[in-house]
Short mmCIF file of C-alpha atoms in Angstrom, two decimals:
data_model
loop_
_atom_site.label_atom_id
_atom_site.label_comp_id
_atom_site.label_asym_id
_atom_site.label_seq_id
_atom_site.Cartn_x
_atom_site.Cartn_y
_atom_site.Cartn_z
CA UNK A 1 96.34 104.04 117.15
CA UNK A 2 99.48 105.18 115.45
CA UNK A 3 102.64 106.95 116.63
CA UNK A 4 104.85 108.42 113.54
CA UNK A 5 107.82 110.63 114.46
CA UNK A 6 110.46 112.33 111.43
CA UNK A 7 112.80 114.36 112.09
CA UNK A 8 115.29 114.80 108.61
CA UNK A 9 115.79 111.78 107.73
CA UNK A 10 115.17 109.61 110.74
CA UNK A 11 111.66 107.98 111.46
CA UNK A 12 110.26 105.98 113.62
CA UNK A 13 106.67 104.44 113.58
CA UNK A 14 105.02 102.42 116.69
CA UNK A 15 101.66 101.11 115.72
CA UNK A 16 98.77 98.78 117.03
CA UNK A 17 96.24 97.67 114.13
CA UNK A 18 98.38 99.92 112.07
CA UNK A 19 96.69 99.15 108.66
CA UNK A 20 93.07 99.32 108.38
CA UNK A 21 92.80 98.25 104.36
CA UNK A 22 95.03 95.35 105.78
CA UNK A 23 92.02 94.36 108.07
CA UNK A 24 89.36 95.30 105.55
CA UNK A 25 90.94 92.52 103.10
CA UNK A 26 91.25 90.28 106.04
CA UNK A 27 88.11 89.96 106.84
CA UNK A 28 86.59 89.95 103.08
CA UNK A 29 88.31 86.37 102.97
CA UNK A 30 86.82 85.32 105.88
CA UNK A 31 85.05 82.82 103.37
CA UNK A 32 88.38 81.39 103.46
CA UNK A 33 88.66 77.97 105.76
CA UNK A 34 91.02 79.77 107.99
CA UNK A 35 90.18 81.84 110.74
CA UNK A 36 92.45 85.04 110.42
CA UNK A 37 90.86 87.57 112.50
CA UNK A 38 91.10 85.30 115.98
CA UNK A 39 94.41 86.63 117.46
CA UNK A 40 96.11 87.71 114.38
CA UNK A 41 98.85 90.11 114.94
CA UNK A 42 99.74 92.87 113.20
CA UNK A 43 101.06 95.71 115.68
CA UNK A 44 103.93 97.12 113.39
CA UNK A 45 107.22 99.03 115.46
CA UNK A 46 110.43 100.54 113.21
CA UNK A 47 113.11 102.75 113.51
CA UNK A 48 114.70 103.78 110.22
CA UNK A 49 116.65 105.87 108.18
CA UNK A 50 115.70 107.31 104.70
CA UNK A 51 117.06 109.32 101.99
CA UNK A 52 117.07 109.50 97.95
CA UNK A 53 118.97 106.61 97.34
CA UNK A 54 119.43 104.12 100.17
CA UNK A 55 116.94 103.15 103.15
CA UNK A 56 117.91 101.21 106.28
CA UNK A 57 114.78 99.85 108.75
CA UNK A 58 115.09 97.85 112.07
CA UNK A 59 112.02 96.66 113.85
CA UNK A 60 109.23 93.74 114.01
CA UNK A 61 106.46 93.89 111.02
CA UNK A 62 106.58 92.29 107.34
CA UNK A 63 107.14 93.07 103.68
CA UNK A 64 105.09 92.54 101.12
CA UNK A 65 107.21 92.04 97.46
CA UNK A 66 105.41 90.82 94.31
CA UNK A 67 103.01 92.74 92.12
CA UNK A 68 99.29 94.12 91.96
CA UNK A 69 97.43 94.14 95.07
CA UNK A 70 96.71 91.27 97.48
CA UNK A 71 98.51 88.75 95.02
CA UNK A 72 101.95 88.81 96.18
CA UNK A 73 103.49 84.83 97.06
CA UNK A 74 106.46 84.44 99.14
CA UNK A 75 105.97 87.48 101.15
CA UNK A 76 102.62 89.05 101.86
CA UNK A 77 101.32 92.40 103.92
CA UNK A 78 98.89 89.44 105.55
CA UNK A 79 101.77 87.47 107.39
CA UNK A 80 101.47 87.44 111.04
CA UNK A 81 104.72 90.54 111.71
CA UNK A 82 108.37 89.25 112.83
CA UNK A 83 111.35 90.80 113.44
CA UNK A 84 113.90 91.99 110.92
CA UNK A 85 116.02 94.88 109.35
CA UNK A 86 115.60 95.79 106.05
CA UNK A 87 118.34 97.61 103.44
CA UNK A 88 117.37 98.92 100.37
CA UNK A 89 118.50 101.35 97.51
CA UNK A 90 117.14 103.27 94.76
CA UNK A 91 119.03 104.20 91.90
CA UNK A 92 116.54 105.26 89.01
CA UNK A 93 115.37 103.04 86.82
CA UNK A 94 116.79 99.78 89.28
CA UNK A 95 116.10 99.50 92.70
CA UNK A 96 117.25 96.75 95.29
CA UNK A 97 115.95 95.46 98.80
CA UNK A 98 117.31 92.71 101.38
CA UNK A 99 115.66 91.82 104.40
CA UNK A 100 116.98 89.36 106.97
CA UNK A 101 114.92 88.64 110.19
CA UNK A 102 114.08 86.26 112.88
CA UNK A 103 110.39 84.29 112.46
CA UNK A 104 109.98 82.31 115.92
CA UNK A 105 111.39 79.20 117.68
CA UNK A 106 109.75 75.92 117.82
CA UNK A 107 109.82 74.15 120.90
CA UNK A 108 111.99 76.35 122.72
CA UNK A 109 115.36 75.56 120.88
CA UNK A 110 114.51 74.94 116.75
CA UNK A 111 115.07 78.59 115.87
CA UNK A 112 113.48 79.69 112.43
CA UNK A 113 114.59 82.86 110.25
CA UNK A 114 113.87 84.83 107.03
CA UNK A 115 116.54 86.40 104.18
CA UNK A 116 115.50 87.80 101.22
CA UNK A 117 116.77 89.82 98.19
CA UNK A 118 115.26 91.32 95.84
CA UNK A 119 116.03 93.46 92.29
CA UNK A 120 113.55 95.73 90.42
CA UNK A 121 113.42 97.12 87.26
CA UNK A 122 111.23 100.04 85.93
CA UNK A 123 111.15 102.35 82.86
CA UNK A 124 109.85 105.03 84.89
CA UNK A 125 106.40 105.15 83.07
CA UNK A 126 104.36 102.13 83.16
CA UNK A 127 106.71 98.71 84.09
CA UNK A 128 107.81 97.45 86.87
CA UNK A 129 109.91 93.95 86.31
CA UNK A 130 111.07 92.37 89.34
CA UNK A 131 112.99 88.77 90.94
CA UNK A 132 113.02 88.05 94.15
CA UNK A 133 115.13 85.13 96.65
CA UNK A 134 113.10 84.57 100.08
CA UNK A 135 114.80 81.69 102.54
CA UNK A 136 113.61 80.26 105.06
CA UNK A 137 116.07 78.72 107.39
CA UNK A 138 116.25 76.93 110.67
CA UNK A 139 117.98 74.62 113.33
CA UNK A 140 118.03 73.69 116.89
CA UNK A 141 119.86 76.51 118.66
CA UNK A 142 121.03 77.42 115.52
CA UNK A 143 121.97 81.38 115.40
CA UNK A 144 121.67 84.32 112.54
CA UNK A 145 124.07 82.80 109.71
CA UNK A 146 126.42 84.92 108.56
CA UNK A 147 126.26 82.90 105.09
CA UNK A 148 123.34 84.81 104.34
CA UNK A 149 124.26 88.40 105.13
CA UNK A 150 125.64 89.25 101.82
CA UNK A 151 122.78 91.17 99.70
CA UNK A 152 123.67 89.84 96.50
CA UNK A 153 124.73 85.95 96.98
CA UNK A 154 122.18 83.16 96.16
CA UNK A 155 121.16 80.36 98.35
CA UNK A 156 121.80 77.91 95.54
CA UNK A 157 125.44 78.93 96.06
CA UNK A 158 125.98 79.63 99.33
CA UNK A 159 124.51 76.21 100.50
CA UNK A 160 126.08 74.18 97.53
CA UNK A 161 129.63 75.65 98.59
CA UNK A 162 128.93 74.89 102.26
CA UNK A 163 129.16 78.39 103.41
CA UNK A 164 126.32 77.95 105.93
CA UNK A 165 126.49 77.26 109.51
CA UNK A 166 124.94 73.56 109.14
CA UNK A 167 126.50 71.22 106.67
CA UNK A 168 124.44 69.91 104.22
CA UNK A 169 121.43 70.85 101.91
CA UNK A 170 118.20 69.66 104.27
CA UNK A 171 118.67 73.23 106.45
CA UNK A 172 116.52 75.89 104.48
CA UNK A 173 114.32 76.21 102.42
CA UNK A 174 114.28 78.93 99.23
CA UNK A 175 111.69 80.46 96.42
CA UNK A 176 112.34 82.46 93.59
CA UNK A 177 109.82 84.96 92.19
CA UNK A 178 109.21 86.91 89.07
CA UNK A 179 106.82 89.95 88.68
CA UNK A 180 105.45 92.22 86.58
CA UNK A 181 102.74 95.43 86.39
CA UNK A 182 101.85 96.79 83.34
CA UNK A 183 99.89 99.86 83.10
CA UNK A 184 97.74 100.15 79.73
CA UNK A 185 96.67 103.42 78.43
CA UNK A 186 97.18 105.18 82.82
CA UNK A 187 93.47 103.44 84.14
CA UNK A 188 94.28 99.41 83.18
CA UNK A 189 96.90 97.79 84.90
CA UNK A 190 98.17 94.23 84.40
CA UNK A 191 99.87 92.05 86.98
CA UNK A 192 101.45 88.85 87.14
CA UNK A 193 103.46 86.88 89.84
CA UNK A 194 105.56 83.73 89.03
CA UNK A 195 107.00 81.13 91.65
CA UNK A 196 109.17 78.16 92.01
CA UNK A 197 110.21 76.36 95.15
CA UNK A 198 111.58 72.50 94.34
CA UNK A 199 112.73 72.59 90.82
CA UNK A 200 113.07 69.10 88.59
CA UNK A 201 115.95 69.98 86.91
CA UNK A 202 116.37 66.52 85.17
CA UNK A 203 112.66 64.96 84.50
CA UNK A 204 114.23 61.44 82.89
CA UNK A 205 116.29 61.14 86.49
CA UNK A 206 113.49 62.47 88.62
CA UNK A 207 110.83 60.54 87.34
CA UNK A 208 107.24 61.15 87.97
CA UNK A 209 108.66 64.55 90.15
CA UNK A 210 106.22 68.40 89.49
CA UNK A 211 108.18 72.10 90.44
CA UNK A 212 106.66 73.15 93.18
CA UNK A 213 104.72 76.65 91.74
CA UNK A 214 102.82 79.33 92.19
CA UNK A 215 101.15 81.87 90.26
CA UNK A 216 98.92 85.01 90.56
CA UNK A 217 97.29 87.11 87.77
CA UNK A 218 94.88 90.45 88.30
CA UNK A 219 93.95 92.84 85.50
CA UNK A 220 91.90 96.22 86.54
CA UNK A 221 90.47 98.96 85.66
CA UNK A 222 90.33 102.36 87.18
CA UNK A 223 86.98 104.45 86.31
CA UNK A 224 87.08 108.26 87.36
CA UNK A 225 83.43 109.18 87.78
CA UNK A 226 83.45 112.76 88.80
CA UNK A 227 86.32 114.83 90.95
CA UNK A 228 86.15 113.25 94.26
CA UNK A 229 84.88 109.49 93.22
CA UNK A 230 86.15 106.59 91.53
CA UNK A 231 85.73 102.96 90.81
CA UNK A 232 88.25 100.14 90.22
CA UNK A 233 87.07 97.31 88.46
CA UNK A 234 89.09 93.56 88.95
CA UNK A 235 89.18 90.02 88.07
CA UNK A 236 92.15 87.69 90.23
CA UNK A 237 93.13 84.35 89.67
CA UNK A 238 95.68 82.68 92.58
CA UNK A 239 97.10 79.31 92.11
CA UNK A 240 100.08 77.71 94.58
CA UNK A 241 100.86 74.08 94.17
CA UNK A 242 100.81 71.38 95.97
CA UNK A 243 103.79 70.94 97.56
CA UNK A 244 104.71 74.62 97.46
CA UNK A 245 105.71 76.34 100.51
CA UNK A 246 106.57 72.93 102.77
CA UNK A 247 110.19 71.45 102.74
CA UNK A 248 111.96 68.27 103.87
CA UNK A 249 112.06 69.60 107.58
CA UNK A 250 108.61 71.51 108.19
CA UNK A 251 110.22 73.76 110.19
CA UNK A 252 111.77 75.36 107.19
CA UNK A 253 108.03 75.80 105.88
CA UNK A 254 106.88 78.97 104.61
CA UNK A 255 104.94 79.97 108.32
CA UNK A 256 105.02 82.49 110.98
CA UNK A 257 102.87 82.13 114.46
CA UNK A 258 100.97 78.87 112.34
CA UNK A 259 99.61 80.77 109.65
CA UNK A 260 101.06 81.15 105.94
CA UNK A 261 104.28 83.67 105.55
CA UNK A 262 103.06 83.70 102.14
CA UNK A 263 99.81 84.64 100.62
CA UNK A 264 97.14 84.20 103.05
CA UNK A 265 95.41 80.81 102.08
CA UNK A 266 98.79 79.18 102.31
CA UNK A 267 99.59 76.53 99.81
CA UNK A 268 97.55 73.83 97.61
CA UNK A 269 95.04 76.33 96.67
CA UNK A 270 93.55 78.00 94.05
CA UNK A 271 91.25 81.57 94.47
CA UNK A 272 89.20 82.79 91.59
CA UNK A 273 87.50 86.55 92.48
CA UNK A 274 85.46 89.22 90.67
CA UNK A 275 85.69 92.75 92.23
CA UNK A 276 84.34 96.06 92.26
CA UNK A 277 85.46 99.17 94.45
CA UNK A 278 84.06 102.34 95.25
CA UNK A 279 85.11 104.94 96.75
CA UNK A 280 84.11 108.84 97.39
CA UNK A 281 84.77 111.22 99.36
CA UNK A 282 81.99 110.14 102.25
CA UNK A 283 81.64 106.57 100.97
CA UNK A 284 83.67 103.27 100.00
CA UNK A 285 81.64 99.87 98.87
CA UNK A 286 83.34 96.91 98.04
CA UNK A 287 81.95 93.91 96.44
CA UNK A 288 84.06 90.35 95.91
CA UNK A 289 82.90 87.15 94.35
CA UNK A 290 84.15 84.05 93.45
CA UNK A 291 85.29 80.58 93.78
CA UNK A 292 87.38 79.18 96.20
CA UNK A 293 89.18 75.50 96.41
CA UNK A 294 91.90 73.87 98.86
CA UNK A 295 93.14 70.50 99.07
CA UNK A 296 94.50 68.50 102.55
CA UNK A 297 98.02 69.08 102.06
CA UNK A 298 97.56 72.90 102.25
CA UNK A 299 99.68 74.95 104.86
CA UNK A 300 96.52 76.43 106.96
CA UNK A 301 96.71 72.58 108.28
CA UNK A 302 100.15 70.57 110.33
CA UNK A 303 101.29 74.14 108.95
CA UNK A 304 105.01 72.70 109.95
CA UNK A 305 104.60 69.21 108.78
CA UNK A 306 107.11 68.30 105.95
CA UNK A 307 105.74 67.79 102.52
CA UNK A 308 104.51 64.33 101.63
CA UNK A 309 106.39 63.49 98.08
CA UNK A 310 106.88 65.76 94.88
CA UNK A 311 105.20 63.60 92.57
CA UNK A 312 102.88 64.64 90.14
CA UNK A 313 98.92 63.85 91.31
CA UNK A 314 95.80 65.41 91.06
CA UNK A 315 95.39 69.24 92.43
CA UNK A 316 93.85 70.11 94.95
CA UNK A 317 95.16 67.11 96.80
CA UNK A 318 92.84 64.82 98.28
CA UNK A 319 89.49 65.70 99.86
CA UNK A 320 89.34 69.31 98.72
CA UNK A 321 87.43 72.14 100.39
CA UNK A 322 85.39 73.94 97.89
CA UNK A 323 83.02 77.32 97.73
CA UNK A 324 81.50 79.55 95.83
CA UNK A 325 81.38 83.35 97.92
CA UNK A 326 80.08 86.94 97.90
CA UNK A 327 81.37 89.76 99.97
CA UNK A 328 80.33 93.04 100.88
CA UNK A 329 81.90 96.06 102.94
CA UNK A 330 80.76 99.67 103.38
CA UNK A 331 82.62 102.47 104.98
CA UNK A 332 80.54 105.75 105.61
CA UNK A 333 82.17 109.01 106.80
CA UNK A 334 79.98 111.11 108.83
CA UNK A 335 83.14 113.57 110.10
CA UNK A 336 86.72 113.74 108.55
CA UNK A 337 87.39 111.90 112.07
CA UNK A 338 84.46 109.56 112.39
CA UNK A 339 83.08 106.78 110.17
CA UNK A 340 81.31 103.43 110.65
CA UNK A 341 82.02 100.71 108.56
CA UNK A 342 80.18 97.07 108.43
CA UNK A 343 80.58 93.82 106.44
CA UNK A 344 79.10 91.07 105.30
CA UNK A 345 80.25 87.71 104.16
CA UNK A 346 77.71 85.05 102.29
CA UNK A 347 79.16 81.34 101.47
CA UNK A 348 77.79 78.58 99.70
CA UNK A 349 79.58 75.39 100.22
CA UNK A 350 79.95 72.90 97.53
CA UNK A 351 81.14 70.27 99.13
CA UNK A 352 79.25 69.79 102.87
CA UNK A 353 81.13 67.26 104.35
CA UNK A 354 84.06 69.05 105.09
CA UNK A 355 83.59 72.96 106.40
CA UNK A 356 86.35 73.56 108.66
CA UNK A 357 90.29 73.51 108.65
CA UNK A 358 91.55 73.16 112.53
#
């Protein structure tokens, strides 16, 4: 159920299993080695103000920041929620958000917290460009650091300078992101995320050393069929790197509640899917297919274990998890207020000796 009050310009929303498509898409990767819908959270509660230009949000949920749909990195609508307030602006063709929360503590005392800032740009027709900062950072007792409350510094020069409330450079953890959505001829949109965590930037001194990376690419294809249907045609491809997403201290890992803060299969992973979705007025079908491999160094396992090394090897890492899957869910509405809904999830493991991620 869902509470959602306005009045002018305030809101306020209090929500248990607030988004449905959210669950929908959850449970289509069920193929996946992790098991998502055992105790996942996502009750949502904000207070907020909104107007034209500038909105300002307090309250526990997450943000999703990247392009086309379900292939957003460093911070995805599938995250377990956490608590943070958000401040963002619009002003035409740019617009600007910053988010800085609190994730959990560890142990009772290592406390763990999210900043991000972000900058789009759009012509108003069909591109969005975008870059995006998300830190993680952490410490034992350690509070909200004010180095990170201004919107528009970078974490490569606040911690350089020593502006943060730890001394040194082993303390957080930060990835940059660039997206883009292109929309071809108003029914074929192209979407493409780019991401870097550790960055070689001298490959004769760090010898044998990879960026850690990540990258996501859908195209689709929307097909009116009469007045009240339509069909949307996609292929995705997801790729995150080895390392990607861990740090030197695995409490500055990319995680919330042990499961990825990122996109939803974590790290060390690649996700290759075929999709078709219908949708009427009485009746949505969905079909996914594809081809799905992890390696042992992803983030659904020690989820705050530091990376190993950032030398270059084979990818996935190690014993990988492979398989090959085919989804199906079906909504029917008998009533504008009633409707049953049922899916089905079919996978054919490649390799048998290893089916399950603890």
């Amino acid at each position: 159920g869902a509470l959602y009050f306005q009045h002018e310009n305030f809101y306020t929303i209090i929500s248990r299993n607030f988004n449905e498509n959210i669950n929908q898409k959850i449970f289509l990767r069920s193929h996946h080695p992790s098991i998502y819908l055992k105790n996942r959270k996502n009750d949502i509660s904000f207070f907020g103000f909104k107007n034209q230009w500038i909105t300002v949000q307090i309250g526990n949920g997450n943000e999703d920041w990247g392009a086309g749909e379900g292939i957003s990195l460093a911070l995805s609508e599938y995250s377990d929620p956490y608590d943070y307030i958000l401040l963002a602006s619009n002003y035409g063709k740019i617009q600007v958000r910053y988010i800085h929360g609190f994730l959990e503590s560890l142990d009772g005392n290592i406390n763990r917290y999210l900043n991000a800032r972000g900058i789009e740009w759009t012509n108003n027709n069909n591109i969005n460009i975008g870059l995006s900062e998300s830190v993680v950072y952490s410490g034992v007792d350690r509070s909200l650091d004010i180095g990170y409350l201004n919107p528009i510094a970078s974490h490569l020069e606040i911690e350089l300078n020593n502006r943060l409330n730890l001394y040194g450079d082993t303390h957080s953890n930060a990835v940059w992101q660039f997206h883009i959505n292109y929309l071809y001829k108003n029914n074929t949109k192209l979407s493409f995320n780019y991401l870097l965590d550790e960055i070689v930037l001298d490959p004769e001194i760090e010898l044998d050393k990879e960026n850690g990376k990540a990258f996501s690419f859908q195209i689709s294809n929307n097909l009116v069929l009469s007045e009240d249907s339509k069909m949307d045609l996609y292929f995705t491809y997801m790729h995150v790197g080895t390392p990607t997403f861990r740090h030197s201290s695995g409490s500055n890992n990319f995680i919330v509640n042990k499961r990825p803060l990122s996109w939803i299969s974590g790290s060390d992973v690649q996700d290759i899917c075929l999709g078709i979705n219908y949708n009427s007025e009485k009746l949505n079908i969905l079909l996914t297919t594809g081809f799905f491999e992890n390696g042992d160094e992803t983030t659904l396992k020690q989820p705050y274990d530091p990376y190993k090394d950032y030398l270059k090897s084979s990818f996935p890492s190690g014993k990988s998890f492979k398989s090959a899957y085919f989804d199906t869910y079906l909504k029917i509405w008998i009533k504008n207020n009633i409707s049953l809904s049922s899916g089905y999830c079919l996978t054919n493991f490649i390799n048998t000796d290893e089916k399950k991620i603890d």
